[in-house]
mmCIF file of C-alpha atoms in Angstrom:
data_model
loop_
_atom_site.group_PDB
_atom_site.id
_atom_site.type_symbol
_atom_site.label_atom_id
_atom_site.label_comp_id
_atom_site.label_asym_id
_atom_site.label_seq_id
_atom_site.Cartn_x
_atom_site.Cartn_y
_atom_site.Cartn_z
ATOM 1 C CA MET A 1 -0.240 -0.070 0.310
ATOM 2 C CA VAL A 2 1.267 3.367 -0.998
ATOM 3 C CA SER A 3 0.427 5.042 2.410
ATOM 4 C CA ARG A 4 1.561 8.499 0.914
ATOM 5 C CA VAL A 5 1.843 10.318 -2.751
ATOM 6 C CA MET A 6 3.136 13.681 -3.351
ATOM 7 C CA CYS A 7 3.685 15.335 -6.907
ATOM 8 C CA LEU A 8 6.375 18.101 -6.753
ATOM 9 C CA ARG A 9 7.300 19.820 -9.983
ATOM 10 C CA LYS A 10 10.910 20.636 -10.243
ATOM 11 C CA SER A 11 13.394 21.417 -13.244
ATOM 12 C CA GLY A 12 11.449 19.470 -16.312
ATOM 13 C CA SER A 13 11.615 15.832 -13.706
ATOM 14 C CA PHE A 14 7.928 14.605 -10.967
ATOM 15 C CA PHE A 15 9.086 13.646 -7.348
ATOM 16 C CA LEU A 16 7.461 10.936 -6.187
ATOM 17 C CA ASN A 17 7.158 10.747 -1.916
ATOM 18 C CA SER A 18 6.018 7.414 -1.466
ATOM 19 C CA THR A 19 6.238 4.047 0.557
ATOM 20 C CA PRO A 20 7.256 1.342 0.288
ATOM 21 C CA HIS A 21 10.781 2.040 -2.070
ATOM 22 C CA HIS A 22 8.786 1.352 -4.798
ATOM 23 C CA LEU A 23 6.886 1.665 -6.753
ATOM 24 C CA ASN A 24 4.653 -0.099 -10.539
ATOM 25 C CA LEU A 25 5.021 1.953 -13.159
ATOM 26 C CA PRO A 26 3.341 1.617 -16.704
ATOM 27 C CA SER A 27 6.582 1.544 -18.283
ATOM 28 C CA PRO A 28 5.925 2.576 -22.044
ATOM 29 C CA LEU A 29 3.581 6.030 -20.814
ATOM 30 C CA LEU A 30 7.199 6.619 -17.658
ATOM 31 C CA ALA A 31 11.285 6.854 -18.741
ATOM 32 C CA ASN A 32 14.166 7.503 -17.222
ATOM 33 C CA VAL A 33 12.661 6.678 -13.687
ATOM 34 C CA GLY A 34 15.663 6.356 -11.129
ATOM 35 C CA TYR A 35 15.663 6.782 -7.178
ATOM 36 C CA ARG A 36 17.918 8.836 -5.000
ATOM 37 C CA HIS A 37 17.066 11.250 -1.003
ATOM 38 C CA TRP A 38 15.660 14.465 -1.325
ATOM 39 C CA PRO A 39 16.144 17.022 1.539
ATOM 40 C CA GLY A 40 13.679 17.285 4.441
ATOM 41 C CA ALA A 41 11.855 13.775 2.820
ATOM 42 C CA LYS A 42 11.391 10.625 4.711
ATOM 43 C CA TYR A 43 11.265 8.612 2.261
ATOM 44 C CA LYS A 44 13.029 7.558 -0.478
ATOM 45 C CA ILE A 45 12.065 9.605 -3.844
ATOM 46 C CA SER A 46 12.001 8.766 -6.968
ATOM 47 C CA ALA A 47 12.428 10.783 -10.068
ATOM 48 C CA VAL A 48 10.011 10.142 -12.833
ATOM 49 C CA HIS A 49 11.319 11.815 -16.825
ATOM 50 C CA SER A 50 8.045 12.188 -18.858
ATOM 51 C CA ASP A 51 9.507 11.680 -22.392
ATOM 52 C CA THR A 52 7.603 13.671 -25.045
ATOM 53 C CA SER A 53 10.006 14.371 -27.289
ATOM 54 C CA SER A 54 8.126 12.399 -29.532
ATOM 55 C CA ALA A 55 4.656 13.871 -29.296
ATOM 56 C CA GLN A 56 6.151 17.296 -30.036
ATOM 57 C CA LYS A 57 7.886 16.315 -32.921
ATOM 58 C CA VAL A 58 4.696 15.051 -34.161
ATOM 59 C CA LEU A 59 2.575 18.291 -33.371
ATOM 60 C CA GLU A 60 5.266 19.681 -35.582
ATOM 61 C CA LYS A 61 4.650 18.130 -37.855
ATOM 62 C CA GLU A 62 1.167 18.463 -38.038
ATOM 63 C CA GLN A 63 1.915 22.372 -37.976
ATOM 64 C CA GLU A 64 3.286 22.249 -40.968
ATOM 65 C CA LYS A 65 1.126 20.897 -43.688
ATOM 66 C CA PRO A 66 -1.326 23.375 -45.218
ATOM 67 C CA SER A 67 -5.095 23.710 -44.469
ATOM 68 C CA GLU A 68 -6.475 20.766 -46.680
ATOM 69 C CA LYS A 69 -9.595 23.888 -46.340
ATOM 70 C CA TRP A 70 -9.489 25.208 -49.666
ATOM 71 C CA ARG A 71 -11.479 28.620 -50.101
ATOM 72 C CA ILE A 72 -11.737 29.165 -53.794
ATOM 73 C CA LYS A 73 -11.870 26.746 -56.855
ATOM 74 C CA MET A 74 -9.413 27.635 -59.702
ATOM 75 C CA LEU A 75 -10.784 26.541 -62.998
ATOM 76 C CA TYR A 76 -8.124 26.273 -65.185
ATOM 77 C CA ASP A 77 -7.141 24.807 -69.093
ATOM 78 C CA GLY A 78 -4.562 22.331 -68.675
ATOM 79 C CA GLU A 79 -3.751 22.643 -71.955
ATOM 80 C CA CYS A 80 -3.495 26.778 -72.408
ATOM 81 C CA PRO A 81 0.233 26.998 -72.395
ATOM 82 C CA LEU A 82 -0.485 30.861 -70.979
ATOM 83 C CA CYS A 83 -2.721 29.515 -68.786
ATOM 84 C CA MET A 84 -0.038 27.139 -67.148
ATOM 85 C CA ARG A 85 2.566 30.088 -66.799
ATOM 86 C CA GLU A 86 0.105 31.492 -64.094
ATOM 87 C CA VAL A 87 -1.456 28.530 -63.026
ATOM 88 C CA ASN A 88 1.995 27.094 -61.763
ATOM 89 C CA MET A 89 2.770 31.255 -60.318
ATOM 90 C CA LEU A 90 0.042 29.951 -57.920
ATOM 91 C CA LYS A 91 -0.158 26.740 -56.830
ATOM 92 C CA GLU A 92 3.378 27.216 -55.867
ATOM 93 C CA GLN A 93 2.191 29.952 -53.896
ATOM 94 C CA ASN A 94 -0.596 28.267 -52.879
ATOM 95 C CA GLU A 95 2.111 25.722 -50.785
ATOM 96 C CA ARG A 96 2.376 28.166 -48.429
ATOM 97 C CA PHE A 97 -1.675 28.245 -48.095
ATOM 98 C CA GLY A 98 -3.604 25.510 -49.029
ATOM 99 C CA THR A 99 -6.478 27.645 -50.388
ATOM 100 C CA ILE A 100 -6.901 26.876 -53.174
ATOM 101 C CA LYS A 101 -7.890 23.745 -55.349
ATOM 102 C CA PHE A 102 -7.288 24.429 -59.003
ATOM 103 C CA VAL A 103 -9.572 21.741 -61.404
ATOM 104 C CA ASP A 104 -7.728 21.154 -64.633
ATOM 105 C CA ILE A 105 -10.790 21.742 -67.283
ATOM 106 C CA SER A 106 -8.758 19.670 -69.947
ATOM 107 C CA SER A 107 -9.138 16.704 -68.528
ATOM 108 C CA SER A 108 -11.578 13.348 -69.475
ATOM 109 C CA ASN A 109 -12.690 13.525 -65.453
ATOM 110 C CA TYR A 110 -13.818 16.806 -65.371
ATOM 111 C CA SER A 111 -17.278 16.866 -63.795
ATOM 112 C CA PRO A 112 -19.673 20.224 -63.945
ATOM 113 C CA GLU A 113 -21.862 18.308 -60.731
ATOM 114 C CA GLU A 114 -19.556 18.633 -59.022
ATOM 115 C CA ASN A 115 -18.545 22.978 -60.593
ATOM 116 C CA GLU A 116 -21.872 24.062 -60.158
ATOM 117 C CA GLY A 117 -23.268 23.061 -63.212
ATOM 118 C CA LEU A 118 -20.555 24.559 -65.296
ATOM 119 C CA ASP A 119 -19.993 22.504 -68.932
ATOM 120 C CA TYR A 120 -17.378 22.374 -70.060
ATOM 121 C CA LYS A 121 -17.466 25.255 -73.246
ATOM 122 C CA THR A 122 -18.293 27.175 -70.301
ATOM 123 C CA VAL A 123 -15.088 27.575 -68.533
ATOM 124 C CA MET A 124 -13.797 27.324 -71.559
ATOM 125 C CA GLY A 125 -14.764 30.386 -73.216
ATOM 126 C CA ARG A 126 -13.398 32.868 -69.811
ATOM 127 C CA ILE A 127 -12.086 32.034 -66.332
ATOM 128 C CA HIS A 128 -14.152 30.486 -63.897
ATOM 129 C CA ALA A 129 -13.601 30.391 -60.140
ATOM 130 C CA ILE A 130 -15.583 29.243 -57.547
ATOM 131 C CA SER A 131 -15.769 30.167 -53.700
ATOM 132 C CA TYR A 132 -15.870 27.287 -50.983
ATOM 133 C CA ASP A 133 -19.987 28.828 -50.778
ATOM 134 C CA GLY A 134 -20.742 28.150 -54.200
ATOM 135 C CA THR A 135 -20.702 31.493 -55.588
ATOM 136 C CA VAL A 136 -18.985 31.987 -59.366
ATOM 137 C CA LEU A 137 -16.835 34.599 -60.565
ATOM 138 C CA THR A 138 -15.654 35.422 -63.629
ATOM 139 C CA ASP A 139 -12.568 37.433 -65.462
ATOM 140 C CA VAL A 140 -11.525 39.771 -63.621
ATOM 141 C CA ALA A 141 -12.844 39.796 -59.969
ATOM 142 C CA ALA A 142 -12.261 36.013 -60.401
ATOM 143 C CA PHE A 143 -8.793 36.497 -60.475
ATOM 144 C CA ARG A 144 -8.185 39.200 -58.026
ATOM 145 C CA ARG A 145 -9.918 36.755 -55.717
ATOM 146 C CA LEU A 146 -7.643 34.017 -56.466
ATOM 147 C CA TYR A 147 -4.643 36.605 -56.117
ATOM 148 C CA GLU A 148 -5.753 37.622 -52.710
ATOM 149 C CA GLU A 149 -5.862 33.943 -50.939
ATOM 150 C CA VAL A 150 -2.599 33.464 -51.608
ATOM 151 C CA GLY A 151 -1.525 36.745 -50.054
ATOM 152 C CA LEU A 152 -1.129 38.799 -53.814
ATOM 153 C CA GLY A 153 -3.887 40.663 -53.548
ATOM 154 C CA TRP A 154 -1.750 44.110 -53.898
ATOM 155 C CA VAL A 155 -1.929 43.305 -57.782
ATOM 156 C CA TYR A 156 -5.236 43.401 -58.464
ATOM 157 C CA ALA A 157 -6.197 45.667 -55.447
ATOM 158 C CA ILE A 158 -6.957 48.937 -58.418
ATOM 159 C CA THR A 159 -9.161 46.479 -60.633
ATOM 160 C CA LYS A 160 -11.893 47.314 -57.203
ATOM 161 C CA TYR A 161 -12.338 50.452 -57.984
ATOM 162 C CA GLU A 162 -13.909 52.649 -61.581
ATOM 163 C CA PRO A 163 -13.532 53.040 -64.447
ATOM 164 C CA ILE A 164 -10.319 50.821 -63.403
ATOM 165 C CA ALA A 165 -12.570 47.930 -63.324
ATOM 166 C CA SER A 166 -14.498 48.133 -67.026
ATOM 167 C CA ILE A 167 -11.270 48.450 -68.495
ATOM 168 C CA ALA A 168 -9.507 45.848 -66.904
ATOM 169 C CA ASP A 169 -12.642 43.220 -67.922
ATOM 170 C CA ALA A 170 -12.819 45.183 -71.203
ATOM 171 C CA ILE A 171 -8.904 43.963 -72.025
ATOM 172 C CA TYR A 172 -9.566 40.425 -70.674
ATOM 173 C CA GLY A 173 -12.360 40.109 -72.417
ATOM 174 C CA VAL A 174 -10.281 40.509 -75.455
ATOM 175 C CA TRP A 175 -7.554 38.111 -74.148
ATOM 176 C CA ALA A 176 -10.675 35.325 -73.763
ATOM 177 C CA LYS A 177 -12.131 35.731 -76.923
ATOM 178 C CA TYR A 178 -8.592 35.495 -78.683
ATOM 179 C CA ARG A 179 -7.073 32.965 -76.362
ATOM 180 C CA LEU A 180 -6.905 29.531 -78.047
ATOM 181 C CA GLN A 181 -5.802 31.585 -81.670
ATOM 182 C CA ILE A 182 -2.710 33.523 -80.340
ATOM 183 C CA THR A 183 -1.427 30.355 -78.136
ATOM 184 C CA GLY A 184 -1.818 28.824 -81.533
ATOM 185 C CA ARG A 185 -4.806 26.535 -81.103
ATOM 186 C CA PRO A 186 -7.990 25.671 -83.287
ATOM 187 C CA PRO A 187 -11.384 27.566 -82.924
ATOM 188 C CA LEU A 188 -13.389 26.997 -79.784
ATOM 189 C CA GLU A 189 -15.823 24.780 -82.180
ATOM 190 C CA LYS A 190 -13.141 22.249 -83.065
ATOM 191 C CA VAL A 191 -11.853 22.432 -79.663
ATOM 192 C CA LEU A 192 -15.257 21.032 -78.979
ATOM 193 C CA GLU A 193 -15.309 18.780 -81.695
ATOM 194 C CA GLU A 194 -11.910 17.300 -80.966
ATOM 195 C CA ARG A 195 -13.145 16.216 -77.093
ATOM 196 C CA ARG A 196 -16.390 14.812 -78.378
ATOM 197 C CA LYS A 197 -14.753 12.267 -80.242
ATOM 198 C CA LYS A 198 -11.920 11.627 -77.129
ATOM 199 C CA MET A 199 -15.579 10.843 -74.338
ATOM 200 C CA VAL A 200 -17.236 8.548 -77.401
ATOM 201 C CA ASP A 201 -13.662 6.833 -78.003
ATOM 202 C CA ALA A 202 -13.409 7.041 -74.591
ATOM 203 C CA CYS A 203 -16.424 5.380 -74.069
ATOM 204 C CA GLU A 204 -16.351 2.785 -76.331
ATOM 205 C CA ASN A 205 -13.450 1.271 -74.934
ATOM 206 C CA ASP A 206 -15.032 1.527 -71.147
ATOM 207 C CA ALA A 207 -13.353 4.187 -70.492
ATOM 208 C CA CYS A 208 -15.431 6.954 -69.823
ATOM 209 C CA ARG A 209 -17.055 8.852 -66.950
ATOM 210 C CA MET A 210 -20.379 7.244 -66.192
#
C-alpha cells in the first residue's frame, strides 16, 4: 500500500514521495526512473521524466502541413500554355496557404456536377472560380479573389475601383475571345468537337466517366 504520494514539479521532472521504496509504474508511459534521497524527505524519492520528444515531433509535423480546407476553386485550361504559366505560379504560392483547389477542365474527368453545373464549353470561354460557398466568379473578379487567397491581393487591388474595373474586364474579354488563336490552337468549335470524339472513344473502350 502506498501511504502517501507527493508530486512536486522541479526542473522538468516529477518527484514522487512514497512508501514502499519501489512503486510499480507503467513503463511505456514513463522513462528514466531513478531513486534518490531528497533533503527533508522521509522516504526515498523517485524522479520520473516524461519523454515528450516524440509527441512534440508529431505536433510540429502537423503544424507544417498546409491547410486542406480550400476556400476557392480555380477552373483552368491545362492545355493552354500561357494560362499554365500563371497557374503554376499560383500553385507554387498556394503551397504556403492551401486555400486554392485547382481543377483542370481539360481533364476527361472534369465534372460539371461537381463545379456548380459549369460545363466545359462555358469554362473554356473565360476564367471561372468557385468560392467555398458556391459563389461563381468570372473575369478579373476571379483573378482578384484567387490572388487575394495566396497573399498577392495587391496585384489586382486597383481593379476594385471604377473606371479601372471596367477597363480591366474589357481587356480581359479580348484576351479570352482570342486566346486560342493567340496560343496557336484551333477555334473553340473545333476544340469542342475533338473533345467530344475523345469522350466517345473513351466510352467505347469502357473508360468514360459515368
